[in-house]
Short mmCIF file of C-alpha atoms in Angstrom, two decimals:
data_model
loop_
_atom_site.label_atom_id
_atom_site.label_comp_id
_atom_site.label_asym_id
_atom_site.label_seq_id
_atom_site.Cartn_x
_atom_site.Cartn_y
_atom_site.Cartn_z
CA MET A 127 -30.04 -18.69 -9.85
CA ASP A 128 -29.66 -20.75 -13.09
CA VAL A 129 -26.18 -21.94 -12.11
CA ALA A 130 -27.37 -22.91 -8.64
CA VAL A 131 -30.28 -24.93 -10.07
CA ALA A 132 -28.10 -26.60 -12.72
CA ALA A 133 -25.49 -27.57 -10.14
CA GLY A 134 -28.03 -28.58 -7.49
CA VAL A 135 -26.69 -26.20 -4.85
CA SER A 136 -27.77 -22.96 -3.17
CA GLN A 137 -26.99 -19.47 -4.48
CA ALA A 138 -24.80 -18.95 -1.41
CA THR A 139 -22.67 -21.94 -2.38
CA VAL A 140 -22.28 -20.57 -5.92
CA ALA A 141 -21.18 -17.22 -4.46
CA ARG A 142 -18.64 -18.94 -2.19
CA CYS A 143 -17.33 -20.97 -5.13
CA PHE A 144 -16.35 -17.81 -7.02
CA ASN A 145 -15.40 -15.60 -4.08
CA THR A 146 -13.70 -18.05 -1.71
CA PRO A 147 -13.31 -21.32 -3.68
CA GLU A 148 -11.01 -22.83 -1.04
CA VAL A 149 -13.96 -23.28 1.35
CA VAL A 150 -16.04 -25.25 -1.17
CA ALA A 151 -15.62 -29.01 -1.50
CA PRO A 152 -13.72 -29.95 -4.70
CA GLY A 153 -16.58 -32.06 -6.06
CA THR A 154 -19.13 -29.32 -5.49
CA ARG A 155 -16.81 -26.73 -6.99
CA GLN A 156 -16.38 -28.84 -10.13
CA ARG A 157 -20.18 -29.16 -10.56
CA ILE A 158 -20.66 -25.42 -10.17
CA GLU A 159 -17.85 -24.55 -12.58
CA ALA A 160 -19.18 -27.04 -15.14
CA ALA A 161 -22.69 -25.59 -14.87
CA ALA A 162 -21.33 -22.05 -15.17
CA GLY A 163 -19.40 -23.07 -18.29
CA ARG A 164 -22.45 -24.59 -19.95
CA LEU A 165 -24.57 -21.52 -19.17
CA GLY A 166 -21.87 -18.98 -20.08
CA TYR A 167 -22.01 -17.49 -16.60
CA VAL A 168 -19.44 -14.79 -15.73
CA PRO A 169 -19.22 -13.54 -12.11
CA ASN A 170 -20.21 -9.90 -11.71
CA ALA A 171 -17.17 -8.09 -10.35
CA ILE A 172 -19.14 -4.98 -9.42
CA ALA A 173 -21.70 -6.96 -7.44
CA ARG A 174 -18.93 -8.82 -5.64
CA SER A 175 -17.16 -5.58 -4.80
CA LEU A 176 -20.31 -4.13 -3.23
CA LYS A 177 -20.58 -7.15 -0.97
CA SER A 178 -16.90 -7.57 -0.13
CA GLN A 179 -16.11 -3.82 0.05
CA SER A 180 -13.12 -4.51 -2.22
CA THR A 181 -12.80 -3.98 -5.98
CA ASN A 182 -9.35 -5.53 -6.53
CA ILE A 183 -8.62 -2.49 -8.71
CA VAL A 184 -5.59 -0.26 -8.11
CA GLY A 185 -5.30 3.05 -9.95
CA ALA A 186 -2.14 4.74 -11.18
CA VAL A 187 -1.71 8.43 -12.03
CA VAL A 188 1.05 8.54 -14.64
CA PRO A 189 2.34 11.07 -17.24
CA ALA A 190 0.97 10.24 -20.69
CA VAL A 191 4.33 10.48 -22.50
CA GLY A 192 7.69 8.79 -22.24
CA GLU A 193 9.26 5.38 -22.72
CA TYR A 194 10.20 5.30 -19.04
CA TRP A 195 6.57 5.57 -17.93
CA GLN A 196 5.45 2.93 -20.41
CA ASN A 197 7.91 0.52 -18.78
CA VAL A 198 6.71 1.54 -15.31
CA VAL A 199 3.03 1.00 -16.17
CA THR A 200 3.86 -2.43 -17.60
CA GLY A 201 5.60 -3.30 -14.33
CA PHE A 202 2.62 -2.15 -12.25
CA SER A 203 0.20 -4.15 -14.37
CA ARG A 204 2.31 -7.30 -14.23
CA CYS A 205 2.74 -7.16 -10.45
CA LEU A 206 -0.92 -6.42 -9.76
CA THR A 207 -2.18 -9.11 -12.13
CA ALA A 208 0.03 -11.65 -10.39
CA SER A 209 -1.78 -10.86 -7.14
CA GLY A 210 -5.24 -11.09 -8.69
CA ARG A 211 -5.75 -7.35 -9.07
CA GLN A 212 -6.27 -5.06 -12.03
CA LEU A 213 -4.71 -1.71 -12.96
CA LEU A 214 -6.81 1.34 -13.85
CA LEU A 215 -4.70 4.01 -15.55
CA PHE A 216 -5.21 7.78 -15.16
CA SER A 217 -2.83 9.74 -17.41
CA PHE A 218 -2.14 13.44 -17.91
CA LEU A 219 -0.21 15.39 -20.54
CA ASP A 220 1.16 18.26 -18.47
CA GLN A 221 1.27 19.55 -14.93
CA ALA A 222 -1.78 21.77 -15.42
CA ASP A 223 -3.90 18.65 -15.86
CA VAL A 224 -2.92 16.98 -12.58
CA ASP A 225 -5.72 18.50 -10.47
CA ASP A 226 -8.35 17.41 -12.99
CA THR A 227 -6.85 13.93 -13.09
CA LEU A 228 -6.88 13.61 -9.31
CA GLU A 229 -10.51 14.74 -9.26
CA ALA A 230 -11.35 12.04 -11.81
CA VAL A 231 -9.79 9.44 -9.51
CA ALA A 232 -12.37 10.30 -6.83
CA GLN A 233 -15.16 9.12 -9.14
CA TYR A 234 -13.92 5.54 -9.01
CA ARG A 235 -13.90 3.01 -6.23
CA LEU A 236 -10.33 1.81 -5.87
CA ASP A 237 -8.50 -0.41 -3.41
CA GLY A 238 -5.38 1.73 -3.81
CA LEU A 239 -3.72 4.44 -5.87
CA ILE A 240 -0.15 4.85 -7.15
CA LEU A 241 0.88 8.47 -7.73
CA ALA A 242 3.64 7.99 -10.29
CA SER A 243 4.91 11.47 -11.09
CA ALA A 244 7.66 13.49 -9.44
CA THR A 245 5.90 16.74 -10.36
CA ILE A 246 2.79 16.16 -8.22
CA ALA A 247 2.92 18.97 -5.66
CA GLU A 248 3.21 18.31 -1.94
CA ALA A 249 -0.15 20.04 -1.37
CA GLN A 250 -1.75 17.66 -3.86
CA LEU A 251 -0.20 14.68 -2.10
CA ALA A 252 -1.45 15.91 1.28
CA ARG A 253 -4.94 16.47 -0.14
CA MET A 254 -5.06 12.96 -1.58
CA ARG A 255 -4.01 11.50 1.76
CA GLN A 256 -7.02 13.13 3.38
CA THR A 257 -9.32 11.05 1.13
CA GLY A 258 -8.46 7.93 3.14
CA LEU A 259 -7.47 6.09 -0.03
CA SER A 260 -4.54 3.69 0.18
CA LEU A 261 -1.78 5.72 -1.51
CA VAL A 262 1.81 5.25 -2.57
CA ALA A 263 4.03 7.78 -4.36
CA PHE A 264 6.37 6.30 -6.94
CA ASN A 265 9.83 7.80 -7.56
CA HIS A 266 8.91 11.08 -5.89
CA PRO A 267 11.60 11.82 -3.26
CA ASP A 268 9.71 14.78 -1.78
CA ALA A 269 6.69 12.57 -1.05
CA ALA A 270 8.52 10.80 1.77
CA GLY A 271 6.88 11.74 5.05
CA ILE A 272 3.64 12.80 3.36
CA VAL A 273 2.39 9.53 1.86
CA PRO A 274 3.95 6.06 1.63
CA SER A 275 6.62 6.17 -1.06
CA VAL A 276 8.83 3.95 -3.17
CA THR A 277 11.82 5.41 -4.98
CA VAL A 278 15.24 4.62 -6.37
CA ASP A 279 18.02 6.37 -4.45
CA ASN A 280 18.22 9.29 -6.88
CA GLU A 281 20.84 11.31 -5.05
CA ALA A 282 23.17 8.39 -4.37
CA GLY A 283 22.79 7.09 -7.92
CA SER A 284 23.67 10.44 -9.43
CA ALA A 285 26.59 10.74 -7.02
CA GLU A 286 27.91 7.40 -8.26
CA LEU A 287 27.75 8.61 -11.85
CA ALA A 288 29.53 11.83 -10.85
CA ARG A 289 32.31 9.89 -9.10
CA HIS A 290 32.77 7.86 -12.27
CA LEU A 291 33.30 11.08 -14.26
CA ALA A 292 35.57 12.58 -11.61
CA ASP A 293 37.71 9.43 -11.68
CA LEU A 294 38.06 9.93 -15.43
CA GLY A 295 39.46 13.42 -14.83
CA CYS A 296 36.43 15.49 -15.77
CA ALA A 297 36.75 18.96 -14.23
CA ARG A 298 33.89 20.78 -15.97
CA VAL A 299 30.52 19.05 -16.11
CA LEU A 300 27.17 20.22 -17.45
CA TYR A 301 24.06 18.71 -15.84
CA VAL A 302 21.03 18.63 -18.16
CA GLY A 303 17.87 17.98 -16.16
CA GLY A 304 14.39 17.28 -17.44
CA VAL A 305 12.10 19.50 -15.32
CA ALA A 306 13.68 21.60 -12.57
CA ALA A 307 10.49 21.43 -10.46
CA ALA A 308 10.57 17.61 -10.35
CA SER A 309 11.85 16.24 -7.05
CA THR A 310 13.80 13.54 -8.91
CA ASP A 311 15.58 16.21 -10.95
CA ARG A 312 16.55 18.17 -7.86
CA ALA A 313 17.79 15.07 -6.03
CA ARG A 314 19.86 13.88 -8.98
CA PHE A 315 21.44 17.28 -9.56
CA ARG A 316 22.15 17.61 -5.85
CA GLY A 317 23.98 14.28 -5.81
CA ALA A 318 26.00 15.21 -8.89
CA ALA A 319 26.91 18.74 -7.82
CA ARG A 320 28.00 17.78 -4.30
CA THR A 321 30.13 14.88 -5.48
CA LEU A 322 31.83 16.85 -8.24
CA ALA A 323 32.44 19.81 -5.93
CA SER A 324 34.19 17.52 -3.45
CA ALA A 325 36.43 16.40 -6.33
CA GLY A 326 37.24 19.99 -7.30
CA ALA A 327 35.03 19.95 -10.40
CA THR A 328 32.25 22.32 -11.43
CA CYS A 329 28.70 21.29 -12.31
CA ASN A 330 26.30 23.76 -13.92
CA TYR A 331 22.60 23.08 -14.46
CA MET A 332 20.55 23.31 -17.67
CA GLU A 333 16.84 22.46 -17.90
CA ALA A 334 15.70 20.57 -20.99
CA GLY A 335 12.05 21.29 -20.20
CA ALA A 336 10.76 17.71 -20.21
CA PHE A 337 11.96 14.16 -19.66
CA THR A 338 11.60 13.36 -23.36
CA TYR A 339 13.72 12.56 -26.40
CA GLU A 340 12.49 15.71 -28.14
CA ALA A 341 13.53 17.93 -25.22
CA GLY A 342 17.03 16.42 -25.27
CA TYR A 343 17.33 16.88 -29.02
CA LYS A 344 16.44 20.57 -28.72
CA ALA A 345 18.78 21.08 -25.76
CA ALA A 346 21.66 19.95 -27.99
CA ASP A 347 21.31 23.28 -29.83
CA ARG A 348 22.22 25.17 -26.67
CA VAL A 349 25.23 22.95 -26.06
CA ASP A 350 26.50 23.64 -29.58
CA GLN A 351 26.18 27.38 -28.96
CA MET A 352 28.51 27.26 -25.93
CA ASP A 353 31.90 28.93 -26.27
CA SER A 354 33.53 25.73 -25.11
CA LEU A 355 32.30 22.21 -24.58
CA PRO A 356 32.18 20.73 -21.08
CA ASP A 357 34.26 17.69 -20.29
CA ALA A 358 31.07 15.72 -19.74
CA ILE A 359 27.29 16.05 -19.75
CA MET A 360 25.26 14.35 -17.05
CA VAL A 361 21.68 13.95 -18.24
CA GLY A 362 18.83 13.49 -15.74
CA GLY A 363 17.05 10.78 -17.77
CA ASP A 364 17.95 8.29 -20.48
CA GLU A 365 15.34 9.53 -22.96
CA VAL A 366 16.71 13.05 -22.73
CA ALA A 367 20.23 11.64 -23.18
CA PHE A 368 19.21 9.74 -26.33
CA GLY A 369 17.86 12.97 -27.79
CA MET A 370 21.01 14.87 -26.86
CA LEU A 371 23.30 12.25 -28.39
CA ASP A 372 21.36 12.38 -31.67
CA GLY A 373 21.02 16.16 -31.57
CA LEU A 374 24.73 16.72 -30.96
CA ARG A 375 25.67 14.45 -33.86
CA GLN A 376 24.17 16.92 -36.30
CA TYR A 377 26.83 19.39 -35.12
CA GLY A 378 29.62 16.84 -35.35
CA ILE A 379 29.80 16.42 -31.57
CA THR A 380 29.95 12.82 -30.41
CA ALA A 381 30.44 10.91 -27.18
CA PRO A 382 32.95 9.83 -26.09
CA GLU A 383 35.18 11.47 -28.73
CA ASP A 384 34.32 15.13 -27.94
CA LEU A 385 32.78 14.84 -24.49
CA LEU A 386 31.55 12.14 -22.15
CA MET A 387 27.88 11.57 -21.34
CA THR A 388 25.81 9.77 -18.72
CA GLY A 389 22.08 9.17 -18.36
CA PHE A 390 19.81 7.93 -15.58
CA ASP A 391 17.13 5.18 -15.61
CA GLY A 392 18.70 2.19 -17.37
CA LEU A 393 16.14 1.91 -20.16
CA PRO A 394 16.63 -1.07 -22.52
CA GLN A 395 17.64 1.29 -25.34
CA ALA A 396 20.68 2.39 -23.31
CA SER A 397 22.40 -0.85 -24.31
CA TRP A 398 21.66 -0.41 -28.03
CA ALA A 399 24.80 -0.12 -30.14
CA GLY A 400 23.80 3.33 -31.39
CA TYR A 401 23.78 4.70 -27.83
CA ASP A 402 25.63 2.32 -25.46
CA LEU A 403 24.97 4.87 -22.74
CA THR A 404 26.60 4.95 -19.33
CA THR A 405 23.64 5.21 -16.96
CA LEU A 406 22.23 4.42 -13.53
CA VAL A 407 19.97 1.38 -13.90
CA GLN A 408 16.82 1.52 -11.82
CA PRO A 409 15.61 -1.88 -10.51
CA ALA A 410 12.27 -1.32 -12.24
CA GLU A 411 10.68 -4.64 -11.37
CA GLN A 412 11.62 -4.38 -7.71
CA LEU A 413 10.32 -0.81 -7.49
CA ALA A 414 7.05 -1.77 -9.19
CA GLU A 415 6.58 -4.71 -6.82
CA HIS A 416 7.05 -2.51 -3.75
CA ALA A 417 4.65 0.12 -5.09
CA ALA A 418 1.99 -2.39 -6.08
CA GLU A 419 2.21 -4.09 -2.69
CA LEU A 420 1.88 -0.86 -0.69
CA ALA A 421 -1.00 0.43 -2.81
CA ALA A 422 -2.94 -2.83 -2.83
CA ARG A 423 -2.71 -3.88 0.79
CA GLY A 424 -5.09 -1.19 1.95
CA LEU A 425 -2.54 0.58 4.11
CA ASP A 426 -4.26 3.12 6.34
CA THR A 427 -1.60 5.22 8.04
CA PRO A 428 -2.94 7.51 10.80
CA SER A 429 -2.32 11.20 10.11
CA ASP A 430 0.06 11.47 13.07
CA VAL A 431 2.26 8.58 11.90
CA VAL A 432 5.06 9.06 9.35
CA PRO A 433 4.22 6.87 6.33
CA PRO A 434 6.68 4.14 5.33
CA SER A 435 9.30 4.93 2.70
CA VAL A 436 11.13 2.37 0.56
CA VAL A 437 14.40 3.49 -1.06
CA VAL A 438 16.18 1.08 -3.42
CA ALA A 439 19.71 1.45 -4.78
CA GLY A 440 20.39 1.53 -8.52
CA THR A 441 23.32 0.01 -10.40
CA LEU A 442 25.93 1.80 -12.51
CA ARG A 443 26.10 0.63 -16.12
CA ARG A 444 29.29 1.67 -17.89
CA GLY A 445 28.65 2.21 -21.58
CA ARG A 446 30.81 3.48 -24.42
CA THR A 447 29.77 7.10 -23.81
CA THR A 448 32.32 7.24 -20.99
CA ARG A 449 34.81 4.71 -22.43
CA ARG A 450 36.90 6.62 -24.92
CA ASP A 451 39.58 3.93 -24.85
CA GLU A 452 37.08 1.35 -26.12
CA GLY A 453 35.51 3.54 -28.80
CA PRO A 454 36.81 4.62 -32.21
CA PRO A 455 40.11 6.50 -32.23
CA ALA A 456 39.62 10.10 -31.14
CA ARG A 457 39.73 12.65 -33.94
CA PRO A 458 42.89 14.80 -34.14
CA GLN A 459 42.40 17.83 -31.92
CA SER A 460 43.39 21.30 -33.13
CA ARG A 461 42.55 22.77 -29.72
CA PRO A 462 44.28 22.21 -26.39
CA GLY A 463 42.98 19.42 -24.18
CA ARG A 464 41.20 20.12 -20.93
CA GLY A 465 40.78 17.30 -18.47
CA CYS A 466 38.89 14.57 -20.30
CA GLY A 467 37.54 16.75 -23.13
CA PRO A 468 38.37 19.52 -25.64
CA GLN A 469 38.52 23.14 -24.52
CA SER A 470 37.94 25.56 -27.38
CA ARG A 471 35.22 25.68 -30.02
CA ALA A 472 37.42 27.87 -32.25
CA SER A 473 37.97 25.13 -34.81
CA ARG A 474 34.24 24.55 -35.39
#
C-alpha cells in the first residue's frame, strides 16, 4: 500500500510492475521502482507464488560428497539463475537416506525437481513421477522411459576409452567401478567389456565401493596384492582414478610406466600435471542446461507416454596416463613384457 501511495498508482499496478514489468509504462515503472527504493520495499516471493501458482524454485536431489557433484550443482545453479529461477538443494550421504530425502522434497512447493543420482532406484523414480511434479533424472541411464532424463552417453564413452587401450595393445584390463548398483557404473563397464572382448582382450570388474578419492586410494591396495598387474586400469570416475594413482604410487606403481590408466568425467583436476589423466570429458554445461530446462518448464508427461530422453556424447581426452612415449623413460624391467604392461610381480 505504501509504495502505491508514494508512486500515485494502484496496488494492482505495483503488483504488475514487479510480476510482469513489460506491461507497465516505462514512466510509471520508474516511479514505482523509485518509491520502492526509498521505502526499502522487497517483493514477497511467497505471496507472488500463491497468486501465480509458480515459485520459480527448482529442487535437486544430489549426493552430499564428491567433486563431480559439486561441479554439477554449480552448473544447475548457474543455468537456473540465468532463467530467473533459484535452486533448492536436497543432499544425502548414502543410499539409505534417499527415501527420507525424497519425502522431504514433498514438503516444499517446487516448479521442478532434478534427481541427480544414478543410485536412485527405479521404484523410487516411478513413485516420484506419480506426484505430478516436473521431474528430470540426471546421468541415470536406467531412468530413461520412467521419467524425463538427461545423460552423457556412458556406454559409448567407455567404449571409446576401451578402443583407445586396445589400439595401444592392451590385452588384460581391469575395470574399477565406483558402485556396482549405479546405472552409470553398469553402462560404463558394459561399454568397456564389450569393446575389449571384440578386440580379443579381457576386462574384469572390481568395485571400489564409492565414487570418491578415498575409495580409489583404498582400492589401490587390492591392485598391489594381485599376482600380476593388468596392462591397464579403466576407472569408472575421475575422482576414483585420482585416488588410485596416488594409492598405487605408495607401492611404486605408476602410470604410464607400469600400467596405463583411464578415468571418466573430465574433471578439471584431470589436466593437472600430477595426474594428466586420460578420461572421457562430459559436456557438463550442456548437460546441466538440458536438465535445468526440462525440470523448470513444468513438463507434465501423461503416464502412458514415454518421457523424453536426452543423451549427449562425451569427448576423449588423451592424457599422459596412456602416453608412455611422452612420459619419463620407462624403468628397466626385470620381468617379461605383456602387451602394453609388465607381467610378473616377482621382482616386487
